[in-house]
Short mmCIF file of C-alpha atoms and ligand atoms in Angstrom, two decimals:
data_model
loop_
_atom_site.label_atom_id
_atom_site.label_comp_id
_atom_site.label_asym_id
_atom_site.label_seq_id
_atom_site.Cartn_x
_atom_site.Cartn_y
_atom_site.Cartn_z
CA MET A 1 -98.99 190.06 37.80
CA THR A 2 -98.71 193.84 37.56
CA LYS A 3 -101.81 195.65 38.79
CA VAL A 4 -102.62 198.70 36.70
CA LYS A 5 -104.50 201.61 38.26
CA GLY A 6 -108.13 201.56 37.06
CA TYR A 7 -108.50 205.24 36.17
CA TRP A 8 -106.00 207.78 34.81
CA GLN A 9 -106.34 211.56 34.50
CA ASN A 10 -105.10 214.29 32.21
CA TYR A 11 -102.50 216.80 33.38
CA ILE A 12 -103.42 220.45 32.86
CA ASP A 13 -101.83 223.53 34.44
CA GLY A 14 -99.83 221.49 36.92
CA ARG A 15 -102.85 219.51 38.17
CA TRP A 16 -104.30 216.06 37.48
CA ALA A 17 -107.76 216.56 35.99
CA ASP A 18 -110.86 214.66 34.92
CA ALA A 19 -112.36 215.55 31.55
CA ALA A 20 -114.63 218.59 31.82
CA GLY A 21 -117.69 216.50 30.90
CA GLY A 22 -116.51 213.56 33.02
CA LYS A 23 -116.07 211.46 29.86
CA ARG A 24 -113.65 208.53 29.94
CA LEU A 25 -112.26 206.22 27.31
CA ALA A 26 -111.43 202.56 27.76
CA VAL A 27 -107.93 201.19 27.26
CA GLU A 28 -107.44 197.49 26.59
CA ASN A 29 -104.58 195.06 26.89
CA PRO A 30 -103.76 194.00 23.30
CA ALA A 31 -102.33 190.68 24.49
CA THR A 32 -105.72 189.62 25.90
CA GLY A 33 -108.18 191.96 24.19
CA LYS A 34 -109.62 192.64 27.65
CA PRO A 35 -110.18 196.03 29.35
CA LEU A 36 -107.16 197.31 31.24
CA ALA A 37 -108.08 200.78 32.53
CA GLU A 38 -109.91 204.00 31.76
CA ILE A 39 -108.53 207.45 31.11
CA ALA A 40 -110.17 210.89 31.09
CA ALA A 41 -111.25 211.61 27.49
CA ALA A 42 -110.49 215.24 26.76
CA GLY A 43 -112.91 217.27 24.66
CA ALA A 44 -112.86 220.85 23.38
CA ALA A 45 -113.23 222.36 26.89
CA ASP A 46 -110.19 220.45 28.17
CA VAL A 47 -108.19 221.48 25.11
CA ASP A 48 -109.16 225.11 25.82
CA ALA A 49 -108.00 224.71 29.43
CA ALA A 50 -104.68 223.11 28.41
CA VAL A 51 -103.92 225.72 25.74
CA ALA A 52 -104.87 228.54 28.13
CA ALA A 53 -102.54 227.08 30.78
CA ALA A 54 -99.71 226.85 28.25
CA ARG A 55 -100.36 230.43 27.09
CA ARG A 56 -100.27 231.72 30.69
CA ALA A 57 -97.06 229.82 31.35
CA PHE A 58 -95.44 231.13 28.18
CA ALA A 59 -96.46 234.69 29.09
CA THR A 60 -94.49 234.39 32.35
CA ARG A 61 -91.33 233.74 30.22
CA ALA A 62 -90.14 231.61 33.14
CA ILE A 63 -88.37 228.93 31.09
CA TYR A 64 -87.23 231.25 28.36
CA GLU A 65 -85.66 233.69 30.80
CA MET A 66 -83.78 231.07 32.78
CA THR A 67 -80.17 231.04 31.77
CA PRO A 68 -79.86 228.41 29.04
CA THR A 69 -77.65 226.44 31.42
CA GLN A 70 -80.42 226.40 34.04
CA ARG A 71 -82.93 225.33 31.39
CA GLY A 72 -80.60 222.49 30.44
CA GLN A 73 -80.27 221.48 34.08
CA LEU A 74 -84.06 221.40 34.42
CA LEU A 75 -84.31 219.07 31.41
CA LEU A 76 -81.61 216.89 32.91
CA ARG A 77 -83.64 216.58 36.10
CA ILE A 78 -86.66 215.49 34.02
CA ALA A 79 -84.48 212.79 32.40
CA ASN A 80 -83.37 211.58 35.81
CA GLU A 81 -86.92 211.53 37.22
CA LEU A 82 -88.07 209.49 34.21
CA ARG A 83 -85.30 206.98 34.83
CA LYS A 84 -86.29 206.70 38.50
CA LEU A 85 -89.83 205.81 37.39
CA SER A 86 -88.68 203.20 34.87
CA ASP A 87 -89.63 200.09 36.87
CA GLU A 88 -93.12 201.49 37.40
CA ILE A 89 -93.64 202.66 33.81
CA ALA A 90 -92.31 199.60 31.93
CA PRO A 91 -95.07 197.09 32.82
CA VAL A 92 -97.76 199.74 32.26
CA SER A 93 -96.31 200.52 28.83
CA THR A 94 -96.21 196.82 27.93
CA LEU A 95 -99.74 196.13 29.15
CA ASP A 96 -101.39 199.07 27.38
CA ASN A 97 -99.33 198.78 24.21
CA GLY A 98 -98.51 195.09 23.88
CA LYS A 99 -94.79 195.52 23.26
CA ASN A 100 -92.06 193.36 24.74
CA LEU A 101 -91.08 194.38 28.28
CA ASP A 102 -87.45 195.02 27.31
CA PHE A 103 -88.66 197.28 24.49
CA SER A 104 -90.70 199.23 27.03
CA LYS A 105 -87.61 199.65 29.20
CA GLY A 106 -85.69 200.77 26.11
CA GLU A 107 -88.44 203.22 25.26
CA ILE A 108 -88.27 204.82 28.72
CA GLU A 109 -84.49 205.07 28.47
CA ASP A 110 -84.88 206.68 25.02
CA ALA A 111 -87.41 209.13 26.45
CA ALA A 112 -84.94 210.04 29.22
CA ARG A 113 -82.16 210.34 26.62
CA TYR A 114 -84.17 212.92 24.65
CA PHE A 115 -84.33 215.16 27.72
CA GLU A 116 -80.65 214.54 28.41
CA TYR A 117 -79.67 215.20 24.79
CA TYR A 118 -81.61 218.49 24.48
CA ALA A 119 -80.48 219.47 27.99
CA GLY A 120 -76.98 219.45 26.53
CA LEU A 121 -78.04 221.63 23.60
CA ALA A 122 -80.06 224.21 25.53
CA ASP A 123 -77.01 226.42 26.05
CA LYS A 124 -75.68 225.92 22.52
CA LEU A 125 -78.42 227.76 20.64
CA HIS A 126 -76.22 230.59 19.45
CA GLY A 127 -77.19 233.39 17.13
CA ARG A 128 -74.95 235.13 14.60
CA SER A 129 -73.45 238.58 14.46
CA ILE A 130 -73.78 240.17 11.00
CA PRO A 131 -71.51 243.13 10.09
CA LEU A 132 -73.65 246.01 8.72
CA GLY A 133 -70.88 248.62 8.58
CA ASP A 134 -69.94 251.56 10.73
CA GLY A 135 -72.58 252.74 13.21
CA PHE A 136 -74.56 249.51 13.29
CA ALA A 137 -74.62 246.29 15.26
CA ASP A 138 -76.67 243.36 14.10
CA PHE A 139 -77.30 239.98 15.66
CA THR A 140 -79.74 237.09 15.50
CA GLN A 141 -81.48 235.21 18.29
CA TRP A 142 -83.25 231.86 18.37
CA VAL A 143 -86.61 232.48 20.00
CA PRO A 144 -89.44 230.07 20.83
CA TYR A 145 -92.70 229.94 18.87
CA GLY A 146 -94.92 229.98 21.96
CA VAL A 147 -97.38 227.11 22.49
CA SER A 148 -96.35 223.92 20.71
CA ALA A 149 -99.20 221.43 20.13
CA GLN A 150 -97.94 217.89 19.73
CA VAL A 151 -100.11 215.00 18.54
CA ILE A 152 -98.69 211.54 19.21
CA PRO A 153 -99.40 208.04 17.75
CA TRP A 154 -99.76 204.84 19.74
CA ASN A 155 -96.74 202.80 18.70
CA PHE A 156 -94.07 204.43 20.95
CA PRO A 157 -96.14 207.03 22.78
CA LEU A 158 -93.88 207.90 25.72
CA GLU A 159 -90.75 208.06 23.58
CA LEU A 160 -92.46 210.19 20.94
CA CYS A 161 -93.89 212.56 23.59
CA ALA A 162 -90.33 213.04 24.85
CA ARG A 163 -88.93 213.34 21.32
CA SER A 164 -91.09 216.41 20.69
CA ALA A 165 -91.50 217.89 24.17
CA ALA A 166 -87.78 217.90 25.05
CA PRO A 167 -86.56 220.11 22.15
CA ALA A 168 -89.68 222.29 22.52
CA LEU A 169 -88.87 223.02 26.17
CA ALA A 170 -85.16 223.38 25.40
CA GLY A 171 -86.12 226.11 22.95
CA GLY A 172 -88.33 227.84 25.55
CA ASN A 173 -91.80 226.80 24.30
CA ALA A 174 -94.80 225.70 26.35
CA VAL A 175 -96.23 222.32 25.33
CA VAL A 176 -99.62 220.66 25.00
CA LEU A 177 -99.35 216.96 24.19
CA LYS A 178 -102.33 215.01 22.84
CA THR A 179 -101.62 211.37 23.57
CA PRO A 180 -103.14 208.51 21.54
CA GLU A 181 -106.47 207.00 22.53
CA LEU A 182 -105.16 203.47 21.97
CA SER A 183 -102.13 203.48 24.26
CA PRO A 184 -102.15 206.55 26.51
CA LEU A 185 -101.15 205.36 29.98
CA ALA A 186 -97.34 205.35 30.03
CA SER A 187 -97.11 208.90 28.63
CA THR A 188 -98.81 210.31 31.73
CA TYR A 189 -95.61 209.54 33.68
CA LEU A 190 -93.88 212.29 31.73
CA ALA A 191 -96.05 214.76 33.66
CA THR A 192 -95.03 213.08 36.93
CA ALA A 193 -91.37 213.38 35.98
CA CYS A 194 -91.76 217.05 35.02
CA GLU A 195 -93.60 217.81 38.25
CA ARG A 196 -90.89 216.12 40.35
CA ALA A 197 -88.15 217.88 38.40
CA GLY A 198 -89.66 221.28 39.20
CA LEU A 199 -90.99 222.31 35.79
CA PRO A 200 -93.22 225.31 36.54
CA LYS A 201 -96.94 224.67 36.04
CA GLY A 202 -98.50 225.04 32.61
CA TRP A 203 -95.29 224.45 30.64
CA LEU A 204 -96.20 220.85 29.90
CA ASN A 205 -99.80 219.68 29.64
CA ILE A 206 -100.83 216.15 28.67
CA ILE A 207 -104.30 215.35 27.48
CA CYS A 208 -105.67 212.14 26.05
CA GLY A 209 -108.67 212.06 23.75
CA TYR A 210 -109.97 210.92 20.41
CA GLY A 211 -108.31 212.33 17.31
CA ASN A 212 -111.41 213.82 15.75
CA GLU A 213 -112.35 215.52 19.06
CA ALA A 214 -109.34 216.45 21.19
CA GLY A 215 -106.81 216.19 18.32
CA ASP A 216 -108.84 218.33 15.98
CA ALA A 217 -109.73 220.86 18.70
CA LEU A 218 -106.05 221.20 19.60
CA THR A 219 -104.62 221.54 16.10
CA SER A 220 -107.28 224.07 15.09
CA HIS A 221 -107.02 226.05 18.34
CA PRO A 222 -106.26 229.78 17.85
CA GLY A 223 -103.94 229.71 20.87
CA VAL A 224 -101.52 227.27 19.24
CA ASP A 225 -98.39 228.68 17.56
CA HIS A 226 -96.64 225.52 16.37
CA ILE A 227 -97.70 221.96 15.56
CA VAL A 228 -95.77 218.73 15.66
CA PHE A 229 -97.64 215.76 14.28
CA THR A 230 -96.47 212.17 14.26
CA GLY A 231 -98.89 209.72 12.68
CA SER A 232 -100.51 208.68 9.44
CA VAL A 233 -100.45 210.57 6.14
CA ALA A 234 -104.26 210.89 6.14
CA THR A 235 -104.34 212.60 9.54
CA GLY A 236 -101.31 214.71 8.63
CA GLN A 237 -103.22 216.07 5.64
CA LYS A 238 -106.16 217.08 7.83
CA ILE A 239 -103.87 218.82 10.29
CA LEU A 240 -102.03 220.63 7.51
CA HIS A 241 -105.36 222.07 6.35
CA ARG A 242 -105.99 223.33 9.89
CA ALA A 243 -102.51 224.79 10.08
CA ALA A 244 -102.89 226.48 6.70
CA GLU A 245 -105.99 228.32 7.93
CA LYS A 246 -103.96 229.89 10.76
CA ILE A 247 -100.48 229.95 9.14
CA VAL A 248 -98.94 227.81 11.83
CA PRO A 249 -95.59 226.08 11.16
CA CYS A 250 -95.62 222.29 11.33
CA VAL A 251 -93.33 219.33 11.67
CA MET A 252 -94.86 216.31 9.94
CA GLU A 253 -93.54 212.85 10.86
CA LEU A 254 -95.66 210.47 8.81
CA GLY A 255 -95.66 206.87 7.66
CA GLY A 256 -93.33 204.80 5.52
CA LYS A 257 -92.93 201.80 3.24
CA SER A 258 -89.24 201.38 3.75
CA ALA A 259 -87.16 199.05 1.60
CA GLY A 260 -83.86 197.29 2.17
CA ILE A 261 -81.79 196.37 -0.88
CA VAL A 262 -79.77 193.18 -0.43
CA PHE A 263 -76.81 192.75 -2.78
CA ALA A 264 -75.55 189.22 -3.40
CA ASP A 265 -72.26 189.94 -1.59
CA ALA A 266 -74.00 190.75 1.73
CA ASP A 267 -73.43 188.67 4.86
CA LEU A 268 -76.68 186.72 4.60
CA ASP A 269 -76.84 185.55 8.23
CA GLU A 270 -76.44 189.10 9.56
CA THR A 271 -78.81 190.44 6.90
CA ALA A 272 -81.50 187.92 7.85
CA LYS A 273 -81.24 188.88 11.54
CA SER A 274 -81.26 192.61 10.82
CA ALA A 275 -84.13 192.43 8.31
CA ALA A 276 -86.24 190.23 10.61
CA ILE A 277 -85.80 192.64 13.54
CA GLY A 278 -86.55 195.48 11.12
CA ILE A 279 -90.02 194.13 10.39
CA TYR A 280 -91.03 192.01 13.41
CA ALA A 281 -89.94 194.28 16.29
CA ASN A 282 -93.10 195.61 17.96
CA ALA A 283 -95.12 193.49 15.50
CA GLY A 284 -94.08 195.73 12.60
CA GLN A 285 -95.79 198.74 14.19
CA VAL A 286 -92.78 200.99 13.64
CA CYS A 287 -92.87 203.91 11.20
CA SER A 288 -89.41 203.01 9.87
CA ALA A 289 -90.07 199.24 9.76
CA GLY A 290 -88.27 197.54 6.89
CA SER A 291 -91.44 196.28 5.25
CA ARG A 292 -89.92 195.54 1.83
CA LEU A 293 -86.79 193.54 1.11
CA ILE A 294 -85.43 193.76 -2.43
CA VAL A 295 -83.02 190.87 -2.90
CA GLN A 296 -80.56 190.17 -5.71
CA ARG A 297 -81.99 187.11 -7.45
CA LYS A 298 -79.05 184.74 -6.94
CA VAL A 299 -79.30 184.95 -3.11
CA HIS A 300 -83.10 185.35 -2.88
CA ASP A 301 -84.00 181.77 -1.91
CA ALA A 302 -81.09 181.39 0.49
CA LEU A 303 -81.99 184.62 2.28
CA VAL A 304 -85.69 183.77 2.54
CA GLU A 305 -84.73 180.43 4.11
CA LYS A 306 -82.55 182.21 6.66
CA LEU A 307 -85.32 184.71 7.42
CA VAL A 308 -87.74 181.87 8.14
CA GLY A 309 -85.11 180.34 10.44
CA VAL A 310 -84.74 183.60 12.42
CA VAL A 311 -88.52 183.96 12.84
CA LYS A 312 -88.89 180.34 13.96
CA GLY A 313 -86.37 181.03 16.71
CA TRP A 314 -88.72 183.54 18.34
CA THR A 315 -91.80 182.85 20.44
CA GLN A 316 -95.12 184.62 20.22
CA GLY A 317 -97.05 185.79 23.27
CA ALA A 318 -97.62 188.62 25.70
CA GLY A 319 -94.81 191.18 25.87
CA ILE A 320 -95.05 191.13 29.66
CA ASP A 321 -93.88 187.49 29.57
CA GLY A 322 -90.85 188.46 27.47
CA HIS A 323 -92.01 187.17 24.07
CA PHE A 324 -90.53 188.90 21.02
CA LEU A 325 -93.51 188.37 18.69
CA THR A 326 -96.10 190.55 20.39
CA PRO A 327 -99.68 191.53 19.50
CA LEU A 328 -101.05 194.26 17.30
CA ILE A 329 -102.57 197.21 19.09
CA SER A 330 -106.25 196.46 18.44
CA GLY A 331 -108.83 194.19 16.84
CA PRO A 332 -109.49 196.60 13.94
CA GLN A 333 -105.75 196.78 13.24
CA LEU A 334 -105.56 192.97 13.17
CA ASP A 335 -108.53 192.83 10.74
CA LYS A 336 -106.85 195.42 8.52
CA ILE A 337 -103.55 193.56 8.37
CA GLU A 338 -105.18 190.21 7.72
CA GLY A 339 -107.10 191.94 4.91
CA TYR A 340 -103.82 193.15 3.40
CA CYS A 341 -102.51 189.56 3.49
CA ARG A 342 -105.64 188.26 1.76
CA SER A 343 -105.18 190.88 -0.94
CA GLY A 344 -101.54 189.80 -1.39
CA ILE A 345 -102.54 186.16 -1.85
CA GLN A 346 -105.31 187.13 -4.29
CA ALA A 347 -102.83 189.25 -6.26
CA GLY A 348 -100.52 186.23 -6.68
CA ALA A 349 -97.89 186.68 -3.93
CA THR A 350 -96.80 183.59 -1.96
CA ALA A 351 -97.06 183.50 1.84
CA VAL A 352 -93.93 181.52 2.73
CA ILE A 353 -94.95 181.75 6.39
CA GLY A 354 -97.98 183.32 8.08
CA GLY A 355 -100.61 185.29 6.20
CA LYS A 356 -103.30 184.90 8.86
CA ARG A 357 -104.15 185.88 12.44
CA ALA A 358 -102.79 183.59 15.14
CA GLU A 359 -105.39 181.33 16.72
CA ARG A 360 -105.08 182.61 20.26
CA GLU A 361 -106.45 185.18 22.70
CA GLY A 362 -105.50 188.81 21.94
CA HIS A 363 -104.69 190.62 18.70
CA PHE A 364 -101.90 188.41 17.39
CA MET A 365 -100.97 188.17 13.73
CA GLN A 366 -98.74 185.39 12.46
CA PRO A 367 -95.35 186.76 11.40
CA THR A 368 -95.64 186.77 7.63
CA ILE A 369 -93.21 186.63 4.71
CA PHE A 370 -94.51 187.15 1.19
CA THR A 371 -92.37 186.41 -1.86
CA GLY A 372 -93.17 187.31 -5.46
CA VAL A 373 -94.47 190.73 -4.41
CA LYS A 374 -94.82 193.38 -7.10
CA GLY A 375 -94.76 197.13 -6.60
CA ASP A 376 -98.35 197.54 -7.77
CA MET A 377 -99.78 195.12 -5.17
CA LEU A 378 -101.27 196.70 -2.04
CA ILE A 379 -98.76 194.79 0.13
CA GLY A 380 -95.93 196.16 -2.02
CA ARG A 381 -97.14 199.74 -1.92
CA ASP A 382 -99.19 200.56 1.20
CA GLU A 383 -97.90 200.99 4.72
CA VAL A 384 -99.23 197.76 6.26
CA PHE A 385 -97.99 198.58 9.80
CA GLY A 386 -97.88 194.96 10.89
CA PRO A 387 -95.53 191.95 10.89
CA VAL A 388 -95.69 191.46 7.13
CA LEU A 389 -92.52 191.40 5.03
CA SER A 390 -92.79 191.77 1.25
CA VAL A 391 -89.82 190.24 -0.55
CA MET A 392 -89.06 191.25 -4.13
CA SER A 393 -86.13 190.33 -6.38
CA PHE A 394 -83.82 192.14 -8.79
CA ASP A 395 -80.93 191.48 -11.16
CA GLU A 396 -79.36 194.90 -11.84
CA PRO A 397 -78.74 197.56 -9.16
CA GLU A 398 -80.75 200.20 -11.08
CA GLU A 399 -83.77 197.88 -10.97
CA ALA A 400 -83.48 197.58 -7.17
CA LEU A 401 -83.30 201.33 -6.86
CA ALA A 402 -86.37 201.85 -9.04
CA ILE A 403 -88.37 199.41 -6.90
CA ALA A 404 -87.15 200.95 -3.64
CA ASN A 405 -87.98 204.50 -4.78
CA GLY A 406 -91.22 203.43 -6.43
CA THR A 407 -93.58 204.41 -3.59
CA ASP A 408 -94.94 207.74 -2.38
CA TYR A 409 -93.12 207.32 0.91
CA GLY A 410 -89.55 208.27 1.78
CA LEU A 411 -88.97 207.67 5.49
CA ALA A 412 -86.18 205.07 5.69
CA ALA A 413 -84.30 202.74 3.37
CA GLY A 414 -81.46 200.27 3.72
CA VAL A 415 -78.59 198.62 1.88
CA TYR A 416 -76.94 195.31 2.70
CA THR A 417 -73.52 194.76 1.08
CA ARG A 418 -69.85 194.20 1.94
CA ASP A 419 -68.87 196.66 -0.79
CA LEU A 420 -68.72 200.25 0.48
CA ARG A 421 -68.86 201.58 -3.08
CA LYS A 422 -72.23 199.90 -3.60
CA ALA A 423 -73.42 201.16 -0.23
CA HIS A 424 -72.51 204.76 -1.10
CA TRP A 425 -73.95 204.42 -4.62
CA ALA A 426 -77.31 203.26 -3.27
CA ALA A 427 -77.38 205.62 -0.26
CA ASP A 428 -76.85 208.58 -2.59
CA ARG A 429 -79.80 207.57 -4.73
CA LEU A 430 -82.37 206.25 -2.26
CA GLU A 431 -85.20 208.74 -1.70
CA ALA A 432 -85.42 208.55 2.08
CA GLY A 433 -84.49 210.70 5.06
CA THR A 434 -82.71 207.85 6.83
CA ILE A 435 -80.46 205.21 5.28
CA PHE A 436 -79.36 202.13 7.23
CA VAL A 437 -76.33 200.26 5.89
CA ASN A 438 -76.02 196.64 7.08
CA LYS A 439 -78.06 197.26 10.24
CA TRP A 440 -81.70 198.25 10.30
CA PHE A 441 -82.52 200.83 13.01
CA ALA A 442 -78.84 201.83 13.38
CA GLY A 443 -78.53 205.22 15.12
CA GLY A 444 -80.09 206.77 18.21
CA ASN A 445 -81.55 209.99 19.59
CA ASP A 446 -78.55 211.87 18.25
CA VAL A 447 -79.14 211.30 14.52
CA PRO A 448 -81.70 213.36 12.59
CA PHE A 449 -84.82 211.48 11.57
CA GLY A 450 -87.68 212.33 9.25
CA GLY A 451 -89.22 211.78 5.90
CA MET A 452 -88.90 212.78 2.28
CA LYS A 453 -91.85 212.77 -0.14
CA ARG A 454 -95.17 211.89 1.57
CA SER A 455 -93.43 210.68 4.73
CA GLY A 456 -93.39 214.30 5.85
CA PHE A 457 -91.06 217.20 6.44
CA GLY A 458 -89.02 218.72 9.21
CA ARG A 459 -86.72 216.56 11.29
CA GLU A 460 -86.96 215.08 14.75
CA LYS A 461 -83.99 213.86 16.83
CA GLY A 462 -80.46 215.16 16.68
CA VAL A 463 -79.35 218.78 16.50
CA GLU A 464 -81.51 219.43 13.41
CA ALA A 465 -84.72 218.92 15.39
CA LEU A 466 -83.99 221.76 17.79
CA TYR A 467 -84.13 224.25 14.92
CA ASN A 468 -87.71 223.15 14.17
CA TYR A 469 -88.73 224.46 17.59
CA VAL A 470 -87.23 227.94 17.43
CA GLN A 471 -87.41 230.81 14.98
CA THR A 472 -84.87 233.46 14.05
CA ARG A 473 -85.18 237.04 15.19
CA ASN A 474 -82.78 239.59 13.75
CA ILE A 475 -81.94 242.69 15.78
CA ALA A 476 -80.34 245.60 13.91
CA ILE A 477 -79.09 248.52 16.02
CA LYS A 478 -77.98 251.95 14.91
CA TYR A 479 -75.67 253.55 17.45
P1 NAD B 501 -103.12 208.33 13.29
O1 NAD B 501 -102.81 209.34 12.27
O2 NAD B 501 -104.38 207.56 13.16
O3 NAD B 501 -103.16 208.98 14.74
C1 NAD B 501 -102.07 209.69 15.26
C2 NAD B 501 -102.58 210.69 16.26
O4 NAD B 501 -103.40 211.64 15.57
C3 NAD B 501 -103.43 210.10 17.37
O5 NAD B 501 -103.15 210.76 18.58
C4 NAD B 501 -104.85 210.44 16.92
O6 NAD B 501 -105.76 210.55 17.99
C5 NAD B 501 -104.63 211.79 16.26
N1 NAD B 501 -105.65 212.19 15.29
C6 NAD B 501 -106.45 211.40 14.54
N2 NAD B 501 -107.28 212.14 13.78
C7 NAD B 501 -107.00 213.45 14.06
C8 NAD B 501 -107.50 214.69 13.58
N3 NAD B 501 -108.48 214.75 12.68
N4 NAD B 501 -106.95 215.82 14.06
C9 NAD B 501 -105.94 215.79 14.96
N5 NAD B 501 -105.45 214.64 15.47
C10 NAD B 501 -105.96 213.48 15.02
O7 NAD B 501 -101.86 207.36 13.35
P2 NAD B 501 -101.68 206.07 14.27
O8 NAD B 501 -102.49 204.97 13.67
O9 NAD B 501 -101.87 206.43 15.69
O10 NAD B 501 -100.13 205.78 14.10
C11 NAD B 501 -99.61 205.07 13.06
C12 NAD B 501 -99.01 205.98 12.00
O11 NAD B 501 -98.05 206.83 12.60
C13 NAD B 501 -98.28 205.21 10.94
O12 NAD B 501 -98.56 205.76 9.68
C14 NAD B 501 -96.81 205.41 11.32
O13 NAD B 501 -95.91 205.24 10.26
C15 NAD B 501 -96.84 206.81 11.83
N6 NAD B 501 -95.68 207.09 12.67
C16 NAD B 501 -94.71 207.93 12.17
C17 NAD B 501 -93.56 208.17 12.93
C18 NAD B 501 -92.46 209.05 12.40
O14 NAD B 501 -91.61 209.47 13.18
N7 NAD B 501 -92.42 209.38 11.11
C19 NAD B 501 -93.42 207.59 14.20
C20 NAD B 501 -94.42 206.76 14.66
C21 NAD B 501 -95.55 206.51 13.89
#
């Protein structure tokens, strides 16, 4: 049994630090519901210290003035140090988050890949030369914003820290990360990796604390020049108000209610596997989870039967023991999701499987499939963020599209068909930043990701993301 250190600290100005007031917050193991460890709970004074450290670091221009190639090499070293720590991080990530151990390993590899990917782009941030006529030279530069504040949710905390910190550093910014109070332990290893890779002090600071204390203090701090927020729409709205007061640019990566459209010609076995992974991986606690499946009526019953078969092939239990069906993050989250299921049943949907919490230790929800879901039911409209699939049916393609686009969200969407014309037709009309055809979650660190509508704006991942972390400066010279 992995032994997890009892107390974890924040990382500010190149040093491990207690919270200024000595406050700590408790972290539990979602698979048992029992306490796992404590971590320093940052308050306003710690936020001040972290932002001040980042400001001092940025003022040295140390990262920005490295040659871009050297900056890339530094990021590459961080990627390598993260990989070296993988065996140590993976069980910690699984115990404080609940996810399957292989998913934790994948998350660490993804975190390393972000540093590797943006390492490769650090020396490809080229400006333009603009002809102004005789006697002038004009060119543009990509310059950093300064201090980038990054607020992270609990579902993939280490990966999401890396997703935002890597392009920020590649662009020459200093970073303050606020990690989630529910699953903060694994992210601290990013500081260890940066330290071992030789990142100068103050360029990356990691603090954990409650959202309404540390999160609010950070996003309203006058020393912050740029905000990246990944989390719920409600919190995103609060942060946008803070940013508006100071005119600070933001990237908003918010929630989703993503739908997959299944045409009758799809490969139903492959579709069932893909759709089940799309909603049950990490207990449905994935922003781009495929939480709605809109199925052409003539294959509806056959597909639901296959979905049930896929789910029955998995076991439920602690992620550390290798189970695929893992717990929800917390007791309140379990209550919330069970409440959504009750509302679905009351509204007339049918729970083909699940619909209730699992009778066992920890925060486990039964994997659930609802049929007969309508777009005006809470389970058909809200982001449930749990292992609950809402199946709907359609006859004509336009009807499927109207259902899929009929929510406020626009993060991801999918199409299952053997007919490329249908795939293109739907992909062109689905209101989402990411479209998966025949495989949910297809793509990696190298494809742009982000939302349309209330799922947010700006993009993370891929080349696009880098341009969210730098701004253009034009230099016009008269000879
Ligand atoms: P949340 O909004 O409750 O919390 C996210 C982070 O914001 C946490 O660190 C929290 O402490 C902080 N926070 C809370 N209140 C704050 C405030 N007033 N000021 C500043 N910070 C504050 O979200 P969550 O429950 O942790 O995560 C789940 C949500 O995140 C879901 O909606 C999910 O879809 C979304 N998400 C989106 C993406 C994406 O890339 N689009 C990725 C992962 C998760």
